PDB file of C-alpha atoms in Angstrom:
ATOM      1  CA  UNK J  30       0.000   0.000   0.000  1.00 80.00           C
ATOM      2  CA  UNK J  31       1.091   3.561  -1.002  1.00 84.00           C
ATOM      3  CA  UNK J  32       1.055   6.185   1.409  1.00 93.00           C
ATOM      4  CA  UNK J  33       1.073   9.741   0.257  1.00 95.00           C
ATOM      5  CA  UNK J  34       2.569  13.102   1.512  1.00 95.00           C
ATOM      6  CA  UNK J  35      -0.408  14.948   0.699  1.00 96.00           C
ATOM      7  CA  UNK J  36       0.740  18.684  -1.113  1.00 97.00           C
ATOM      8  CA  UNK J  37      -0.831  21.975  -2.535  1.00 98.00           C
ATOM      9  CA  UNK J  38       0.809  23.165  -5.530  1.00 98.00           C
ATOM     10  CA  UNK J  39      -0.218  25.826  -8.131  1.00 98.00           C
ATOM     11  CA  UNK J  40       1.447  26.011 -11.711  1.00 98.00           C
ATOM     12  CA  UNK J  41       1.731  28.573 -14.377  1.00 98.00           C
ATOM     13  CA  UNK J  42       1.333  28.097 -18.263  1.00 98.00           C
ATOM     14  CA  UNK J  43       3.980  30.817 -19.328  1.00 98.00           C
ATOM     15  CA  UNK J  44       2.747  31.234 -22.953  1.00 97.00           C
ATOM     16  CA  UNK J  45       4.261  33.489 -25.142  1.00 97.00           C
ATOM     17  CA  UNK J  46       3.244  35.837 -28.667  1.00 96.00           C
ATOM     18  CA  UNK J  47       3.351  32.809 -30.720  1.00 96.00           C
ATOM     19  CA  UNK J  48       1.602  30.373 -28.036  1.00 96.00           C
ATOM     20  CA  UNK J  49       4.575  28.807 -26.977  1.00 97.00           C
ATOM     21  CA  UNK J  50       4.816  27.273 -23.649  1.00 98.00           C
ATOM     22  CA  UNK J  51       7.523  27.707 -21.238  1.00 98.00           C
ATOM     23  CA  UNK J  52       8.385  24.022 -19.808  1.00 98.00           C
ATOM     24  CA  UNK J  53      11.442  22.874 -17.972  1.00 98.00           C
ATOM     25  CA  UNK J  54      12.985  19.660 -18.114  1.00 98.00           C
ATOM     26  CA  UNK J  55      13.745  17.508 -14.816  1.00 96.00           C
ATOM     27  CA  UNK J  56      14.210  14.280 -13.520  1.00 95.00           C
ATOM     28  CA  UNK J  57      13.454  13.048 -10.285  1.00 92.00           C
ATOM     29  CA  UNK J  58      16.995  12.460  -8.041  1.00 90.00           C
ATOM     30  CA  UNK J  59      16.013   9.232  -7.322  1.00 91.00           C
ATOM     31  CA  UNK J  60      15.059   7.890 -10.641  1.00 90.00           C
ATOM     32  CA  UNK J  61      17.772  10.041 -12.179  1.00 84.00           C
ATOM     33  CA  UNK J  62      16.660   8.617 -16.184  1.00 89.00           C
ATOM     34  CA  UNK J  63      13.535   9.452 -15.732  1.00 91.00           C
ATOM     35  CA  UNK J  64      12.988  12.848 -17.652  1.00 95.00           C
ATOM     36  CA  UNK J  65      10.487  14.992 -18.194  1.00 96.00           C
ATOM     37  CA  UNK J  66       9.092  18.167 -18.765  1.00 98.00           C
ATOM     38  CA  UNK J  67       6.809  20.381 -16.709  1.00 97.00           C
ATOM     39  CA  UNK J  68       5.288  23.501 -16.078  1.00 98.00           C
ATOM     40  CA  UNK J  69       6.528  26.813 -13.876  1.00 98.00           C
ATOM     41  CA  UNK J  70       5.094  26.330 -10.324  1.00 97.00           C
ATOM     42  CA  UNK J  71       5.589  23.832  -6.798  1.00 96.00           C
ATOM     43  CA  UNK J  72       4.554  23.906  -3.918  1.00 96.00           C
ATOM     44  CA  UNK J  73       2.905  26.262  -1.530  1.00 98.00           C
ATOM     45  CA  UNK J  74       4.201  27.362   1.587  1.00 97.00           C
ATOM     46  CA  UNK J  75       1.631  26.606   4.933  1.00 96.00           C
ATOM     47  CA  UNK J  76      -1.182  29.328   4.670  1.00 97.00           C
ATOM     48  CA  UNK J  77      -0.501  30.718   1.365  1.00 98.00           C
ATOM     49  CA  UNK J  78      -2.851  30.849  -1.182  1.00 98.00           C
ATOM     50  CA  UNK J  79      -2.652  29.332  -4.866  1.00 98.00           C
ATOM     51  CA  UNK J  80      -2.256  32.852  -6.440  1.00 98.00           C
ATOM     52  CA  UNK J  81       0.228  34.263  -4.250  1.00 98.00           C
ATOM     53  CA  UNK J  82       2.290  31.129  -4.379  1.00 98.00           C
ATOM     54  CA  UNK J  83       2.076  30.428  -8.499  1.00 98.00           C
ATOM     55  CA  UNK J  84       3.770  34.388  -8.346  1.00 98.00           C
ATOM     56  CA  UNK J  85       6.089  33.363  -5.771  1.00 98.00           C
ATOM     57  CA  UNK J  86       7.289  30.219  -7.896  1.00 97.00           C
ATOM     58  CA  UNK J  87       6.762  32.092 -11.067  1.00 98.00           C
ATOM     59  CA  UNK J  88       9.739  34.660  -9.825  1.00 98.00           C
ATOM     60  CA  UNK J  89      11.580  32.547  -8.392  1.00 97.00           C
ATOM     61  CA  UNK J  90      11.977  30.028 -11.265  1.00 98.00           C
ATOM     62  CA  UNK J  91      11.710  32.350 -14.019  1.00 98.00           C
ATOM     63  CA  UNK J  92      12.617  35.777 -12.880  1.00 98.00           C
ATOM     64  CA  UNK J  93       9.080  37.023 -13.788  1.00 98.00           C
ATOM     65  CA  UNK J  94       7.261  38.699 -11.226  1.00 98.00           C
ATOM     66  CA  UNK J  95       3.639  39.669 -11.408  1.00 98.00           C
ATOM     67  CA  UNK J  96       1.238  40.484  -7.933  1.00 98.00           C
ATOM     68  CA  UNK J  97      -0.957  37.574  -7.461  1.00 98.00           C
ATOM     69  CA  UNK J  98      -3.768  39.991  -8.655  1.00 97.00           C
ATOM     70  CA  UNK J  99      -2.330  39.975 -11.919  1.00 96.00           C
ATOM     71  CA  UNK J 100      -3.071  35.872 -12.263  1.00 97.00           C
ATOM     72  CA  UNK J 101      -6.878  36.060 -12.638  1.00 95.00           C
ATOM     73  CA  UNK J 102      -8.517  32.790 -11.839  1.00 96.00           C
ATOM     74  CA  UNK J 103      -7.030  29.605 -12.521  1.00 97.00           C
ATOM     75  CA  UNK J 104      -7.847  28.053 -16.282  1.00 96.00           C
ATOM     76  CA  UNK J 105      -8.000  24.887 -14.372  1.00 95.00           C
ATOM     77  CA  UNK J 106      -7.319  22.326 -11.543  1.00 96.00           C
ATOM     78  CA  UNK J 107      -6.478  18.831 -10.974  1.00 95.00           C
ATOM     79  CA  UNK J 108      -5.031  16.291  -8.788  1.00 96.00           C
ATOM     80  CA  UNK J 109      -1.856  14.286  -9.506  1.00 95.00           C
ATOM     81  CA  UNK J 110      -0.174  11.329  -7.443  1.00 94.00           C
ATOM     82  CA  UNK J 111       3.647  11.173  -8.141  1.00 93.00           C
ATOM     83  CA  UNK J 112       7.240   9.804  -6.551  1.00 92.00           C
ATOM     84  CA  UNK J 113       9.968  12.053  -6.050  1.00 93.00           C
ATOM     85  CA  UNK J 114      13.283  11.566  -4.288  1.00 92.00           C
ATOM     86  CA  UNK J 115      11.764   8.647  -2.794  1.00 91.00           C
ATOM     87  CA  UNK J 116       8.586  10.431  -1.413  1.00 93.00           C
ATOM     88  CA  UNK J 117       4.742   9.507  -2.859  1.00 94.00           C
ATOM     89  CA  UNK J 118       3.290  12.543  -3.654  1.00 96.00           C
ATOM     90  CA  UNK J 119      -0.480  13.575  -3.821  1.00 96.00           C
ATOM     91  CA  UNK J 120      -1.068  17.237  -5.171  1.00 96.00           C
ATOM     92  CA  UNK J 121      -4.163  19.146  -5.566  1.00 98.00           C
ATOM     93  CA  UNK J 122      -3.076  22.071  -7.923  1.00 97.00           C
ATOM     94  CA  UNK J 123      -4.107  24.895  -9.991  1.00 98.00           C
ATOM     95  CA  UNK J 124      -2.870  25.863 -13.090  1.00 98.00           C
ATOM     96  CA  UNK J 125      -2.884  29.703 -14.086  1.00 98.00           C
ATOM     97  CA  UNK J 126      -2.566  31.398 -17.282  1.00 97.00           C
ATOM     98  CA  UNK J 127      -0.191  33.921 -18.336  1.00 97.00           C
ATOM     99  CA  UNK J 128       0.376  35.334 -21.572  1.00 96.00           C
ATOM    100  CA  UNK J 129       3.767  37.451 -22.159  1.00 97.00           C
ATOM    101  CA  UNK J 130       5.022  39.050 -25.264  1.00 96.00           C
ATOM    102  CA  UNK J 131       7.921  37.356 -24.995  1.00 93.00           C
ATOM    103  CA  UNK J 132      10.442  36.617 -22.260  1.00 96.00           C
ATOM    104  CA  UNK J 133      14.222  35.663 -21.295  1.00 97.00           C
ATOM    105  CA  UNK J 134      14.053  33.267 -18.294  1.00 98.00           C
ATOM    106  CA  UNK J 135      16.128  33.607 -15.259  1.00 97.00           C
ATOM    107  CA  UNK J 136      16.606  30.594 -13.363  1.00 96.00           C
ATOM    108  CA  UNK J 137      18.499  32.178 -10.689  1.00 95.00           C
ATOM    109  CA  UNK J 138      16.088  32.104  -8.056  1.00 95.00           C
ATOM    110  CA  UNK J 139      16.359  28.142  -7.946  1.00 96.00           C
ATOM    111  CA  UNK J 140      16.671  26.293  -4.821  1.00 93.00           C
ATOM    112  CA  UNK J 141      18.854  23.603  -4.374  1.00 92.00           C
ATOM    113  CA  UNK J 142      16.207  20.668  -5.275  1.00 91.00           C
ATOM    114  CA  UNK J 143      15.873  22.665  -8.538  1.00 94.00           C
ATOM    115  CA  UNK J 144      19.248  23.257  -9.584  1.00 94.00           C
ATOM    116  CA  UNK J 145      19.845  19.877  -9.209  1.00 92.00           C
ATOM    117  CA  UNK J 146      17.326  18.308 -11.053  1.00 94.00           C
ATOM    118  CA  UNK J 147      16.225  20.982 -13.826  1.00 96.00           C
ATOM    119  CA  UNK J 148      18.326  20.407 -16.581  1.00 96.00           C
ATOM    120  CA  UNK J 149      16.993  22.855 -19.011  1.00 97.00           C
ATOM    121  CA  UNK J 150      13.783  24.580 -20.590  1.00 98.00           C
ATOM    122  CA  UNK J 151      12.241  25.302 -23.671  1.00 98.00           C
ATOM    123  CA  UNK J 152       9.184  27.214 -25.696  1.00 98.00           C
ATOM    124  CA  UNK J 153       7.076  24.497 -26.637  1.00 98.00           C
ATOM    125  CA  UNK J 154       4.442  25.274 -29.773  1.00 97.00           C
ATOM    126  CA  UNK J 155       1.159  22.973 -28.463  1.00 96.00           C
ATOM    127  CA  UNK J 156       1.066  21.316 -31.769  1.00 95.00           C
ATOM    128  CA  UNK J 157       4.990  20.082 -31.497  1.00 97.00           C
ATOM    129  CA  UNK J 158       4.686  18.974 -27.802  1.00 97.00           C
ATOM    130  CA  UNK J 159       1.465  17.373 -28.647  1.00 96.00           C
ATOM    131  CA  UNK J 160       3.497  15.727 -31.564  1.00 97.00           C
ATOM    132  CA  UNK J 161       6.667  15.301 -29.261  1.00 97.00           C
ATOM    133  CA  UNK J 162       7.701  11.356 -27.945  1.00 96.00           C
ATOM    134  CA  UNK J 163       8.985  13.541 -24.902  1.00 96.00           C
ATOM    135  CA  UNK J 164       7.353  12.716 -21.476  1.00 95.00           C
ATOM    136  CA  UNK J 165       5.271  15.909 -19.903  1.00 96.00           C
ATOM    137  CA  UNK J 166       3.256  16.681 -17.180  1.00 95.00           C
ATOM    138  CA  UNK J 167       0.149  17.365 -16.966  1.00 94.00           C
ATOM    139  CA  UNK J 168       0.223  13.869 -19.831  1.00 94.00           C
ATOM    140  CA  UNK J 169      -2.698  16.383 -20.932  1.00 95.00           C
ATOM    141  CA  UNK J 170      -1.349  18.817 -21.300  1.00 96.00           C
ATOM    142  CA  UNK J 171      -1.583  19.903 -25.344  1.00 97.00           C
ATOM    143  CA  UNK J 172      -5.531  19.393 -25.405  1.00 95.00           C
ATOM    144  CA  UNK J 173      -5.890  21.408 -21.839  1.00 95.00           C
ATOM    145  CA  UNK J 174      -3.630  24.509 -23.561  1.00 95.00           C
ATOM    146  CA  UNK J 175      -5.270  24.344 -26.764  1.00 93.00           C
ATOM    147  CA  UNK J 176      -8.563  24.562 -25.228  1.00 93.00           C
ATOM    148  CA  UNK J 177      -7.534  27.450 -22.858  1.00 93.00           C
ATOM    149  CA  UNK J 178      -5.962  29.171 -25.879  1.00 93.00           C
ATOM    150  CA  UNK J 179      -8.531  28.257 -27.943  1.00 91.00           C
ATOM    151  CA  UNK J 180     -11.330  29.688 -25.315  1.00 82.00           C
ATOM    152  CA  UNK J 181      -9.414  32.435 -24.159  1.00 60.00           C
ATOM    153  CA  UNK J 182     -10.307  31.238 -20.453  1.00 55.00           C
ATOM    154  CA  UNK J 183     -10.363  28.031 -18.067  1.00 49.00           C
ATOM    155  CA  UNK J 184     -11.513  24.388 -19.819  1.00 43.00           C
TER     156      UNK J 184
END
């Protein structure tokens, strides 16, 4: 039987002018070939809300900083059950949607966890990750972006 550290997380789809999403790519330290590629965001501290922590981990993982206000709503939620470093995982999170221009990311906010298992990032067109034989969280990612790009708003 599984037990699970139960977690709040919230996320951010970083898309830019030409609907490219920001995504890093990570492994976990304990299954060190096991890469994949994921959205801005982690886990919130005790008491703070999903806004003000999807800024917080927006800034500190990609240099942008935005007030919580700035977030809207989130485009939508879920709830994922994952190992890392050894640990069983069970996140509710939030996704959030925000749309830059363009941006040049700034990892040095990092903590040690993430320097030490983010190996890179990339702008991802929907169509090409959808395409891609790359592993990426949410797995649903393409059809849950297209539809919020599509809609303008949460699916």
């Amino acid at each position: 039987m599984t037990v699970y550290t139960p977690r709040r997380a919230a996320r951010v789809l970083l898309v830019d002018a030409s609907d490219r999403v920001l995504l890093f790519e990570g492994s976990d330290p304990a299954r060190p070939g096991h890469r994949y590629w994921f959205t801005p965001g982690g886990g919130l501290h005790p008491g703070e809300s999903p806004a003000d922590g999807a800024a917080r981990e927006l800034a500190e993982e990609t240099g942008l900083r935005l007030a919580p206000a700035q977030l809207g709503a989130p485009v939508f939620s879920d709830t994922v059950e994952f190992p890392f470093d050894g640990v069983w995982y069970r996140q509710d999170q939030q996704f959030y949607l925000v749309r830059v221009t363009g941006w040049e990311v700034d990892t040095a906010g990092f903590d040690d966890v993430e320097r030490a298992s983010v190996h890179g990032h990339r702008w991802w067109p929907v169509a090409e990750l959808a395409a891609s034989a790359e592993r990426y969280y949410p797995p649903d990612l393409p059809g849950r972006l297209g539809a919020v790009l599509a809609g303008g708003g949460a699916c």
